[in-house]
Short mmCIF file of C-alpha atoms in Angstrom, two decimals:
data_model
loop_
_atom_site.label_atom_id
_atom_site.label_comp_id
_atom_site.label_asym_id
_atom_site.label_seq_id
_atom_site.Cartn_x
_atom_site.Cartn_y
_atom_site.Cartn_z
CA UNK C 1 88.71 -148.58 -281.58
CA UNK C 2 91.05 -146.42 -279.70
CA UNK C 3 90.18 -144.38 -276.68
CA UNK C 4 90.45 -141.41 -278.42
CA UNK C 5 87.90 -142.21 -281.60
CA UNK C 6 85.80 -143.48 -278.64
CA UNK C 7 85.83 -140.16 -276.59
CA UNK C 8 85.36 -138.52 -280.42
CA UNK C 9 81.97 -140.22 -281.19
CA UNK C 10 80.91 -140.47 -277.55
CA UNK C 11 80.94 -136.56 -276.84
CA UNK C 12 79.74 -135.69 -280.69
CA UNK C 13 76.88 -138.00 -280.58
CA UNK C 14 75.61 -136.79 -277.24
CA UNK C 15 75.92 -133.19 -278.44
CA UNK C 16 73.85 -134.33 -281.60
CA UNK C 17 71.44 -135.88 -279.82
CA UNK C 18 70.93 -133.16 -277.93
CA UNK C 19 70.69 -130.67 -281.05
CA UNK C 20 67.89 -132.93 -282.63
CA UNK C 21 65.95 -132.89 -279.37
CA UNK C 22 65.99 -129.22 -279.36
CA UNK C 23 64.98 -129.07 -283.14
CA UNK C 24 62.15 -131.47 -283.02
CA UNK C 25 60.78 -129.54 -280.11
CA UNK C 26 60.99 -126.01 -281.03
CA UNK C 27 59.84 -126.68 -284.32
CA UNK C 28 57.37 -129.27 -282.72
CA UNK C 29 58.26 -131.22 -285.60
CA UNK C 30 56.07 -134.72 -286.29
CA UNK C 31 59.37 -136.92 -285.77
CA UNK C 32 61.05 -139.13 -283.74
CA UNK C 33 65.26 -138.26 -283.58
CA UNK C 34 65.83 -141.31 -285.49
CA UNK C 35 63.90 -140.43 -288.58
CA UNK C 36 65.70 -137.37 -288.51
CA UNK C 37 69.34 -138.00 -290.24
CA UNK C 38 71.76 -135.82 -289.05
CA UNK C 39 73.01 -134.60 -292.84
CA UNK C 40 69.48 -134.16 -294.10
CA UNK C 41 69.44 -130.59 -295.32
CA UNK C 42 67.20 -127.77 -293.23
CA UNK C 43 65.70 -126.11 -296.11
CA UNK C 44 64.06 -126.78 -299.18
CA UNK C 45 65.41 -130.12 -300.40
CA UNK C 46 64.74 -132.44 -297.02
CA UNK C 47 63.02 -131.45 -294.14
CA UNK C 48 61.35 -127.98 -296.03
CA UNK C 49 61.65 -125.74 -293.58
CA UNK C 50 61.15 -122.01 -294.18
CA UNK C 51 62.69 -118.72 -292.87
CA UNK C 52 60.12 -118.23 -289.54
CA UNK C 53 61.16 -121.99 -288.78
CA UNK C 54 65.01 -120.93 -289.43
CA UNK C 55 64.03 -118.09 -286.73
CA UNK C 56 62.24 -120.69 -283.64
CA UNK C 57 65.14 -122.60 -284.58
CA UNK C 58 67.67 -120.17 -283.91
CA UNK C 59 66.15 -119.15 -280.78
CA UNK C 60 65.46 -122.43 -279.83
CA UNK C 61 69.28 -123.71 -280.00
CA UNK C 62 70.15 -120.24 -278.67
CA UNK C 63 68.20 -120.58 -275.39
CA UNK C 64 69.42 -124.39 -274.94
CA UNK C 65 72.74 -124.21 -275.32
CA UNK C 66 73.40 -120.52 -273.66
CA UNK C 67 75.39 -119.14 -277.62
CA UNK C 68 74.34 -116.48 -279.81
CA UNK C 69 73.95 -117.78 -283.56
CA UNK C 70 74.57 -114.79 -286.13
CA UNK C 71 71.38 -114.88 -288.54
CA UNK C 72 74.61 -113.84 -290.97
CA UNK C 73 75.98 -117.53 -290.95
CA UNK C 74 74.33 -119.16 -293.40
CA UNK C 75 76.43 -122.59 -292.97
CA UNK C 76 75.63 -123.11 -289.87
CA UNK C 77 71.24 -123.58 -290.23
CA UNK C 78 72.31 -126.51 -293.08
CA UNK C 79 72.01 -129.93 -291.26
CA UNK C 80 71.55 -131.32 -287.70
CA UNK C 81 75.24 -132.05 -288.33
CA UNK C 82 76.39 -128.62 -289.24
CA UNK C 83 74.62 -126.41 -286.26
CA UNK C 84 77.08 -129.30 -284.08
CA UNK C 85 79.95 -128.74 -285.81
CA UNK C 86 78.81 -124.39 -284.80
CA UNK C 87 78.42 -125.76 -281.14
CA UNK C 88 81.65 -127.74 -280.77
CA UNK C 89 83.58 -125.12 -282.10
CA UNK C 90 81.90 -122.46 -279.68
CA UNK C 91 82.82 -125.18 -277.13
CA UNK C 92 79.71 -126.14 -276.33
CA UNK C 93 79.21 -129.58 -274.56
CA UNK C 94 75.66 -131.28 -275.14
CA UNK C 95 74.88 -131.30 -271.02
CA UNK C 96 74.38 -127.23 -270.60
CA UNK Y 1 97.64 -152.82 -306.95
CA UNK Y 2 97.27 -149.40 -305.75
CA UNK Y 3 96.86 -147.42 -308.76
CA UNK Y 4 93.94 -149.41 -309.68
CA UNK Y 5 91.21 -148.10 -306.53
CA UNK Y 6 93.14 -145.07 -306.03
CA UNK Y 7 93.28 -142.07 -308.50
CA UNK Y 8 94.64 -139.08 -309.09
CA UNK Y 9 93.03 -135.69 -309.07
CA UNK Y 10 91.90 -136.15 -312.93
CA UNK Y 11 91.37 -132.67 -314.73
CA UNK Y 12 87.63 -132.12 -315.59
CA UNK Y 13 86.72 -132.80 -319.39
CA UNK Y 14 86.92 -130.05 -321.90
CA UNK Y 15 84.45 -127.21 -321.48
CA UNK Y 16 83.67 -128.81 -317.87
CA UNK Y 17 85.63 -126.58 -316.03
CA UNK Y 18 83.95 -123.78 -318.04
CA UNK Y 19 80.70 -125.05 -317.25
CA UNK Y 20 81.14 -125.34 -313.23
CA UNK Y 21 82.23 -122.06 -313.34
CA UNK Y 22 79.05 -121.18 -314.96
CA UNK Y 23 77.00 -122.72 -312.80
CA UNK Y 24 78.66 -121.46 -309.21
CA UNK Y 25 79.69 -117.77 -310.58
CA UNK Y 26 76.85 -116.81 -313.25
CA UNK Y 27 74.25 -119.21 -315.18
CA UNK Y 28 74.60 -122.56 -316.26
CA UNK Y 29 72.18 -123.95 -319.09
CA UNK Y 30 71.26 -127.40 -319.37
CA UNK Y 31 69.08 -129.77 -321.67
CA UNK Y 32 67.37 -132.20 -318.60
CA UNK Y 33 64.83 -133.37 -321.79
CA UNK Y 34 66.57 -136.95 -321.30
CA UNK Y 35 64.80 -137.07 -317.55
CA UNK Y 36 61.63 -139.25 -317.67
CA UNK Y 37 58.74 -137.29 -317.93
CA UNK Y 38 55.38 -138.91 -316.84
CA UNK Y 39 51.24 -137.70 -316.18
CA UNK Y 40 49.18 -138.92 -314.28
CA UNK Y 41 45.50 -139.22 -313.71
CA UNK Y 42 42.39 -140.14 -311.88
CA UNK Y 43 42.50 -143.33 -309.88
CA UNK Y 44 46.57 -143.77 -310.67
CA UNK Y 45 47.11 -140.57 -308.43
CA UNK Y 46 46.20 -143.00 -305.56
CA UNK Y 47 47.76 -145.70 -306.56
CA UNK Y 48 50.97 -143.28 -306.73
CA UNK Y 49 50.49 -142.37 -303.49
CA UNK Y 50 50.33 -145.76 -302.23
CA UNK Y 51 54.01 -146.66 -304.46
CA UNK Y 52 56.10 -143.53 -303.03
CA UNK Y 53 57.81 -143.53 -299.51
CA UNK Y 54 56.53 -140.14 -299.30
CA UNK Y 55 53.13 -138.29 -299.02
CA UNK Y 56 50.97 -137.13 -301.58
CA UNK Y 57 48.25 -135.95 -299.57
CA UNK Y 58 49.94 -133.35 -297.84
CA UNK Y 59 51.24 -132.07 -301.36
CA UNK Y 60 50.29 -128.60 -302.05
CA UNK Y 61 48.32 -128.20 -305.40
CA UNK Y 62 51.35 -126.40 -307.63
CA UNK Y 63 54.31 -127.76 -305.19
CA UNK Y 64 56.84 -130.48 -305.66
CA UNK Y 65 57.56 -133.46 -303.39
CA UNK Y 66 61.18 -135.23 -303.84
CA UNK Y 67 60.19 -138.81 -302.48
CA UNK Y 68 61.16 -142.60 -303.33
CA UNK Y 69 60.23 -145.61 -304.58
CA UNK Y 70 61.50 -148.58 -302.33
CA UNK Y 71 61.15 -152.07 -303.29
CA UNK Y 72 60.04 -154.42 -300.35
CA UNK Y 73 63.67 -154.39 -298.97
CA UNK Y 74 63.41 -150.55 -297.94
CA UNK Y 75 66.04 -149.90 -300.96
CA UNK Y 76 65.92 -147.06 -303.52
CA UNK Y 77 64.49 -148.72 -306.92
CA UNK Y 78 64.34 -144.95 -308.24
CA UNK Y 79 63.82 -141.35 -306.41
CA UNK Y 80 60.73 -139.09 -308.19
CA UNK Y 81 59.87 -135.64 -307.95
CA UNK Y 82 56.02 -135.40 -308.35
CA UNK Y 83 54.33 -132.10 -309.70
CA UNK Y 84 51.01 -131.61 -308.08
CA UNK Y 85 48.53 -130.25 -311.12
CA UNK Y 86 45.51 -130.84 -308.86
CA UNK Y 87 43.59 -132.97 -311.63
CA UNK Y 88 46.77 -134.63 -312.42
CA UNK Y 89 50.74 -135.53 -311.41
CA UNK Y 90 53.62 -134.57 -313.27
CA UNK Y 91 56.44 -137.17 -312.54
CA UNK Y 92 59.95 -136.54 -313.17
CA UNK Y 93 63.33 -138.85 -312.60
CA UNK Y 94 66.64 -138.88 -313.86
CA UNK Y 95 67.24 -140.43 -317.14
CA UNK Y 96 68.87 -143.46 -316.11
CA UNK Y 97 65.74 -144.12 -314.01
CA UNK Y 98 63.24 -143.49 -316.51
CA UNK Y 99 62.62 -147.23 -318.16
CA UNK Y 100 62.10 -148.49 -314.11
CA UNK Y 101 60.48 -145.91 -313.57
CA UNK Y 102 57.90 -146.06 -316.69
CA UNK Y 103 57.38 -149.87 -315.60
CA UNK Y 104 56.34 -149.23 -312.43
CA UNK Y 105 54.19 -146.38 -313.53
CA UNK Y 106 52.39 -148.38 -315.83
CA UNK Y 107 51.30 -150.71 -313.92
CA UNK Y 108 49.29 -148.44 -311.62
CA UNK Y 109 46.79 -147.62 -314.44
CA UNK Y 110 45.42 -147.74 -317.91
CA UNK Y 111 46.89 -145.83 -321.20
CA UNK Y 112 44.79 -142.97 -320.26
CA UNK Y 113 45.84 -142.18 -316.69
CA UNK Y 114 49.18 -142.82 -317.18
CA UNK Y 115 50.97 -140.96 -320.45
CA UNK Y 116 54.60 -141.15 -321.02
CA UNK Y 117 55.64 -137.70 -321.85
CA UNK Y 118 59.40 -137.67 -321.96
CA UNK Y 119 59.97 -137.35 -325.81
CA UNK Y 120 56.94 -134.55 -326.12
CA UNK Y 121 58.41 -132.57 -323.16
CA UNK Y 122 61.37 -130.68 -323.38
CA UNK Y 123 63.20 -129.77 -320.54
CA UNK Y 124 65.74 -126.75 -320.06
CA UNK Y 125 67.56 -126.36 -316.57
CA UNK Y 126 68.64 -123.15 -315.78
CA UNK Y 127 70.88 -122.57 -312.22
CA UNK Y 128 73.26 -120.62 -310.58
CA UNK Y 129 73.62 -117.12 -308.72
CA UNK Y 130 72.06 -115.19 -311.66
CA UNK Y 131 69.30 -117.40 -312.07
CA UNK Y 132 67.14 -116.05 -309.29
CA UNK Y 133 66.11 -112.89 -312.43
CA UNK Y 134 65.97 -115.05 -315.03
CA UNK Y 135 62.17 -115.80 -314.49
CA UNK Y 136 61.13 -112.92 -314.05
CA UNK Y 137 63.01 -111.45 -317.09
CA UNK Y 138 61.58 -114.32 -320.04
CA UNK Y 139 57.93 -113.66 -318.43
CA UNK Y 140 57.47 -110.74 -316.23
CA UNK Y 141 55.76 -111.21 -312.82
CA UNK Y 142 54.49 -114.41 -313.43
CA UNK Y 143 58.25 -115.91 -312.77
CA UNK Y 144 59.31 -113.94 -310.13
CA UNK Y 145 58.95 -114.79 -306.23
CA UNK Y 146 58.35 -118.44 -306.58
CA UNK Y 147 59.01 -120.20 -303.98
CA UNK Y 148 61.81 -123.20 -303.77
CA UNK Y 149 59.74 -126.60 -305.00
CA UNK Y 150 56.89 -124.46 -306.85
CA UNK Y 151 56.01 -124.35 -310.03
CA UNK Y 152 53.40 -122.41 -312.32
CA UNK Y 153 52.01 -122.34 -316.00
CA UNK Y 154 53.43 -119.36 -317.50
CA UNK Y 155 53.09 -118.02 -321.40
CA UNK Y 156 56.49 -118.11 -323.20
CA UNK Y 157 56.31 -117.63 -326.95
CA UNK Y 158 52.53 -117.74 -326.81
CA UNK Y 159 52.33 -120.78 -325.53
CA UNK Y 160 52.05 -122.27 -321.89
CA UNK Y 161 55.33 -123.47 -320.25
CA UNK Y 162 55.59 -125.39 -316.65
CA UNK Y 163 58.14 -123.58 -314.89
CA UNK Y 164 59.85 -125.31 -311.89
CA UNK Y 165 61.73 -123.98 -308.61
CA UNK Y 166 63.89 -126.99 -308.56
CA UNK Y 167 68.11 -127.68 -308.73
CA UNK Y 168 70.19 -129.65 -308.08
CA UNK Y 169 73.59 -127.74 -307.27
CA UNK Y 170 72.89 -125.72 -304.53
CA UNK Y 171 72.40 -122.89 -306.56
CA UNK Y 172 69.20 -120.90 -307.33
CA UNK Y 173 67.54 -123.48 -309.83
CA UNK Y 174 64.76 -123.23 -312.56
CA UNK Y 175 63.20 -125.77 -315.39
CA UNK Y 176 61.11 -125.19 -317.73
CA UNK Y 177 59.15 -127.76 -319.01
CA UNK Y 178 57.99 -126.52 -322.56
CA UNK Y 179 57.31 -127.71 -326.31
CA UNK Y 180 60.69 -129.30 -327.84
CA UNK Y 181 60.04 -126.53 -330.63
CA UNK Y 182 60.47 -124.26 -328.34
CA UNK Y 183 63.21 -124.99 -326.57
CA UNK Y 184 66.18 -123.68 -328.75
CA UNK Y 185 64.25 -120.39 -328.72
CA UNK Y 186 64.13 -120.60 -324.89
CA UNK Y 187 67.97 -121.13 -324.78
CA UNK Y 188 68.73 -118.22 -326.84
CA UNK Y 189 66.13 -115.73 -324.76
CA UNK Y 190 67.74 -116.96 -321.53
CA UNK Y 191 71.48 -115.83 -323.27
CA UNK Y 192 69.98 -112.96 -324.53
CA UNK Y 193 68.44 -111.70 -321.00
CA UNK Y 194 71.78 -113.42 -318.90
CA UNK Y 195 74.97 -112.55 -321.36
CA UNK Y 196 77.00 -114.78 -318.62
CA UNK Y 197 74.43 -117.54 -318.90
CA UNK Y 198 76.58 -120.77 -320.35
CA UNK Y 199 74.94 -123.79 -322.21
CA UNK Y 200 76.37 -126.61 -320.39
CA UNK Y 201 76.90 -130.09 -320.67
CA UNK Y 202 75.84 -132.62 -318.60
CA UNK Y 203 79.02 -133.97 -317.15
CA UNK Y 204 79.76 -131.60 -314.87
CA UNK Y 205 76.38 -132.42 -312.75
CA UNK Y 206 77.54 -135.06 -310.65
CA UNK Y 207 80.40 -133.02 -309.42
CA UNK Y 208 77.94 -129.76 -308.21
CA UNK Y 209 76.08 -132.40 -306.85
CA UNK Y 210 78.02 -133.78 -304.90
CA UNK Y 211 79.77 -130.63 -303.62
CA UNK Y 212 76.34 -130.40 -302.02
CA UNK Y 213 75.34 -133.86 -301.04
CA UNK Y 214 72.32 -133.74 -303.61
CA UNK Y 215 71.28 -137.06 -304.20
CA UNK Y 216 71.99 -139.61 -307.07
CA UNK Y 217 72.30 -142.83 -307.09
CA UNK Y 218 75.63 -142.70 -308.09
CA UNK Y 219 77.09 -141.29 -305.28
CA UNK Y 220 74.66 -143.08 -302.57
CA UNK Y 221 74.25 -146.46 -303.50
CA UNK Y 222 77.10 -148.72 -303.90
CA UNK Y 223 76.37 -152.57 -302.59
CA UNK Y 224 72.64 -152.68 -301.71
CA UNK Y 225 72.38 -150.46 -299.26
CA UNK Y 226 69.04 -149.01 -297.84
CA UNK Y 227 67.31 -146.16 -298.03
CA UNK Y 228 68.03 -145.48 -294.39
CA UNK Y 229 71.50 -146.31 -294.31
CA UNK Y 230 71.85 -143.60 -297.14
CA UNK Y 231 70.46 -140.68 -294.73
CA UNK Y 232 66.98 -140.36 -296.99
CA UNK Y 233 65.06 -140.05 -294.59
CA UNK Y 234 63.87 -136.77 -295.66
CA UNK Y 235 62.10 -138.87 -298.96
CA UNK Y 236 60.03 -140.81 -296.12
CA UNK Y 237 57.14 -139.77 -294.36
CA UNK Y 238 57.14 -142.54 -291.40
CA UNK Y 239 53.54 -141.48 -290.61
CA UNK Y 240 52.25 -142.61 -293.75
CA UNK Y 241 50.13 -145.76 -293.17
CA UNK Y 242 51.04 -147.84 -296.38
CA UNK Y 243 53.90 -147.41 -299.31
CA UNK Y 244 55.61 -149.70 -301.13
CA UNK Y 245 58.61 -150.71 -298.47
CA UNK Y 246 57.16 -149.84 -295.22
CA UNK Y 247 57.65 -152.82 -293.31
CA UNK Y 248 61.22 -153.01 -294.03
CA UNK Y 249 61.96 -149.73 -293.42
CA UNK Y 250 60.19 -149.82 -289.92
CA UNK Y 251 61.68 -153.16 -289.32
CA UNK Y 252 65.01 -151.75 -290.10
CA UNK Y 253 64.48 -148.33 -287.47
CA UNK Y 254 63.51 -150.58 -284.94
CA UNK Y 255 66.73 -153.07 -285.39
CA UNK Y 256 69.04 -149.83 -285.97
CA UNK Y 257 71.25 -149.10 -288.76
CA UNK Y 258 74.13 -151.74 -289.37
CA UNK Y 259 75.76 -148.61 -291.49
CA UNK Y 260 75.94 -144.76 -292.25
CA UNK Y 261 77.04 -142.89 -295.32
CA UNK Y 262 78.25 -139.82 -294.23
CA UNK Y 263 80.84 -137.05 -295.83
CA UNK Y 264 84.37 -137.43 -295.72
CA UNK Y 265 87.52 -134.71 -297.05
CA UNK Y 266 90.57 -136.24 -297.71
CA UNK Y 267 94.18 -135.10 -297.02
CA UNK Y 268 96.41 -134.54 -300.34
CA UNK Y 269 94.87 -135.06 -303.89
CA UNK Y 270 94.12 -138.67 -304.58
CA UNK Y 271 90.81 -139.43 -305.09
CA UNK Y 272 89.35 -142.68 -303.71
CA UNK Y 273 87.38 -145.32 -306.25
CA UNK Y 274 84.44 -146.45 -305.14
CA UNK Y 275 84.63 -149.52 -302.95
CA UNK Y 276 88.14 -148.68 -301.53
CA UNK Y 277 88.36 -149.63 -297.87
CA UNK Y 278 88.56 -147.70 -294.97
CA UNK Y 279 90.02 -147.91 -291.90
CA UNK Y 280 90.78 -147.75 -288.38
CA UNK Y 281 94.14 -148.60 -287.88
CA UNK Y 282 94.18 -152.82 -289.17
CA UNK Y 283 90.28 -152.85 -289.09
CA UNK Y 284 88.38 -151.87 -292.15
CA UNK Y 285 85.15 -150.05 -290.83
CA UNK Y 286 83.50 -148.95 -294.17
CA UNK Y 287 83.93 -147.99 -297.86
CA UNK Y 288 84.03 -145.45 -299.81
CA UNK Y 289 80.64 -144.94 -302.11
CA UNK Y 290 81.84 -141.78 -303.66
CA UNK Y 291 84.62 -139.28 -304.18
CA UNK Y 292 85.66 -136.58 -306.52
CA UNK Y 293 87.85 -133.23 -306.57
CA UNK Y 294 86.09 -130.41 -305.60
CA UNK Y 295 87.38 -127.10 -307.22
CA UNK Y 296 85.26 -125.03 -305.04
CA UNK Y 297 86.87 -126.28 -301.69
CA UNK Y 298 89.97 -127.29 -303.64
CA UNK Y 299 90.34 -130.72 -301.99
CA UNK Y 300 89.12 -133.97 -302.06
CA UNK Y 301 85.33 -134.74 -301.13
CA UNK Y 302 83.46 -137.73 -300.78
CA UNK Y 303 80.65 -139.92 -299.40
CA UNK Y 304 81.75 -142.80 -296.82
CA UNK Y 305 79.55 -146.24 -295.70
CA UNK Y 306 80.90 -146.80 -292.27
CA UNK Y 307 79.94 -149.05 -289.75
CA UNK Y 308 77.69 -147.89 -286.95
CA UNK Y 309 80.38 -147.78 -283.93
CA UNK Y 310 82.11 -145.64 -286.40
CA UNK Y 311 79.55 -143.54 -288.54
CA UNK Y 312 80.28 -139.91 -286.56
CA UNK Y 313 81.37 -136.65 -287.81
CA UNK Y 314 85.14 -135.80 -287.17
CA UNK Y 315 86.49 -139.32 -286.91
CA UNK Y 316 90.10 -139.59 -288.72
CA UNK Y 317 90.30 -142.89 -290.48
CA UNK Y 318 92.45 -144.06 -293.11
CA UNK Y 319 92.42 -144.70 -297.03
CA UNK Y 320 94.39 -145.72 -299.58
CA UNK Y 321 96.19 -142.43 -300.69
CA UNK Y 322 95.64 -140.67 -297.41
CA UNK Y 323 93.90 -139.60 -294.46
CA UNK Y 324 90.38 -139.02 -294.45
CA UNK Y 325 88.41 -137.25 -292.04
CA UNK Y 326 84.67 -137.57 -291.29
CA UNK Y 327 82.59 -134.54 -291.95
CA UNK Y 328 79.42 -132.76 -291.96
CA UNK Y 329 77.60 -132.36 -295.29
CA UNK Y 330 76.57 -130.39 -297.58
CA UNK Y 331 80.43 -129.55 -298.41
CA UNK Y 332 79.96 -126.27 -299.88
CA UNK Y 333 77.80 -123.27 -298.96
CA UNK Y 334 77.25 -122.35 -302.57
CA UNK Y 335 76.75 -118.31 -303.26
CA UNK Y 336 72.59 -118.36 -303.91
CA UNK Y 337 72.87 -120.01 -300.70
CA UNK Y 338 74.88 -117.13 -299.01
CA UNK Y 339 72.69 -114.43 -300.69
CA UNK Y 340 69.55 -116.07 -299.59
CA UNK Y 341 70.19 -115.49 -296.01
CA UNK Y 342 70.91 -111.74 -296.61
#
């Protein structure tokens, strides 16, 4: 594996980790991070949450990691993965 | 030889194309009758409960729960979506599931707890943007407002109809479960009440569903893998004392994952087989379970099993017929999705 892949998966998996902590404990949700997979859709389908969770949620990631999430971004509040992807490109790093 | 794991973009079949654009612009119609179709009854509720990965008990009376069946190895014999009647269970799977499924079923209880209903229920699928007033327009209040994984016995035609929150495209999604009578007449009311309503065929499904990371077995399950390894964790409820795979599945969490399927797009148009390598460089680090041409995002999507050093979103690997690039899934943030959040 090159250095680069490395630094990749070493900086994205941190920042994941981080996002599931803050989901499981905002939502106090009855689930360890690894029973949580990191595509496993928010709503409906998977995990079932509804629109009050999608608000703790937003102002649970938005006090942790210091952004402001747009209620108007529907893409982001899909998948563990997918409020990451919102973070990395806001250039958050997971250690705020 | 190359060209025989690596494809090109093929063109969807006739009236396909048609029908995604259905689907993802208007209405799509579909015939789901062929999914197995199942009640159940007094003690086989239990013993239900004690077969799925997921948990009964904290099913809502008129709610759905999306779970699995594992066998002892913590792998997917067939996924279920159980109807909770409150005297009884409505159990649905995909057709290809249904003789497993039936099998399985059967032996949890006599004749009369567990009834076969798949050829005396039909079942019409009805999804996309203009769905969400399609309910409510066939029978009044009654369908309107109900929430995503409900259902509720409504009058159609004078007679009582199951109709379901549930799809599988990312779009808003209804079935109703009805008399097979019936059903042509339910067709032509939904035309008649949504002129852009389509009757589709079935072989665009895979495609939406993918586009959205819905689950088949298709496009998850390639060489054995688990349940876990496949990201369904959301079918589990690791609380639940006893089901039908536990031990593995636990065993497996506590070991850690050997593998990860996770999304991938690809650079140009070729479109990976199933079971073409990928790599890093010399090394092969996974495979690809599933790919297709998406002509929403107008590129190549797919589902990847990589090893666990290497199962991370935005990791570029290679493939036969390109670059691919790790990503987060679902692909496509469909428009029922976007108007949702309004």
């Amino acid at each position: 594996m090159s250095p680069d892949i490395h630094d990749i998966i070493t900086n994205r998996l941190a920042l994941v980790s981080k996002v599931k902590d803050v989901m499981i404990s905002s939502l106090n949700l009855e689930l360890e991070p690894d029973e949580l997979a990191e595509d496993s859709q928010l709503f409906g389908f998977g995990l079932g949450l509804d629109s009050i969770d999608a608000l703790t949620l937003i102002v649970g990631i938005e006090d942790a990691f210091g952004v402001h999430l747009p209620e108007d971004m529907p893409h982001v509040l899909r998948s563990v993965n997918t409020m990451a992807d919102f973070l990395m490109e806001k250039g958050v790093q997971h250690a705020h | 030889m190359l060209i025989d794991r690596v494809q090109s973009a093929a063109p969807l079949p006739a009236g396909a194309e048609e029908d995604y654009r259905a689907i993802r612009t208007a209405a799509g119609i579909t015939d789901v009758s062929a999914m197995g179709k199942f009640h159940l009854r007094g003690a086989a509720m239990e013993a239900l409960d004690r077969l799925v990965a997921g948990n009964l008990n904290r099913l809502m009376e008129n709610s759905i729960r999306w779970t699995a069946i594992l066998d002892e190895d913590g792998r997917v014999v067939a996924d279920v979506q159980v109807y909770n009647r409150f005297d009884s269970y409505l159990v649905t799977c995909a057709p290809a599931q249904r003789a497993a499924v039936a099998e399985l079923l059967a032996a949890l209880g006599p004749d009369d707890e567990v009834e076969d209903a798949t050829d005396t229920l039909a079942a019409i699928a009805v999804e996309g943007p203009l769905a969400l007033d399609i309910p409510h327009a066939i029978v009044g209040m009654d369908g309107s407002g109900l929430g995503l994984l409900k259902f509720v016995d409504v009058d159609v035609f004078g007679r009582q109809v199951l109709l379901s929150r549930i799809g599988f495209s990312g779009e808003y999604g209804y079935v109703f479960f009805l008399d097979p009578a019936d059903a042509p007449q339910l067709v032509e009311r939904i035309v008649e009440v949504c002129p852009a309503a389509r009757v589709c065929g079935p072989e665009i499904q895979d495609r939406l569903r993918l586009e959205v990371r819905a689950y088949t077995p298709a496009s998850h399950f390639l060489r054995g893998e688990t349940a876990l390894q496949a990201g369904l964790h959301w079918m589990i409820d690791f609380r639940k004392d006893a089901f039908q795979g536990r031990d593995a599945v636990m065993a497996e969490k506590a070991a850690g994952l050997v593998r990860r399927l996770l999304g991938f797009t690809l650079d140009g148009s070729a479109v990976p087989a199933p079971g073409t390598p990928v790599t890093d460089g010399a090394d092969a680090v996974g495979y690809v379970a599933a790919a297709a041409w998406s002509p929403a995002l107008e590129r190549t999507i797919g589902l990847v099993y990589l090893d666990e050093a290497y199962a991370c979103v935005g990791v570029p690997l290679g493939v036969e017929g390109g670059a691919l690039r790790t990503v987060s899934t679902p692909f496509l943030t469909t428009q029922s999705t976007r108007a949702a959040a309004r």
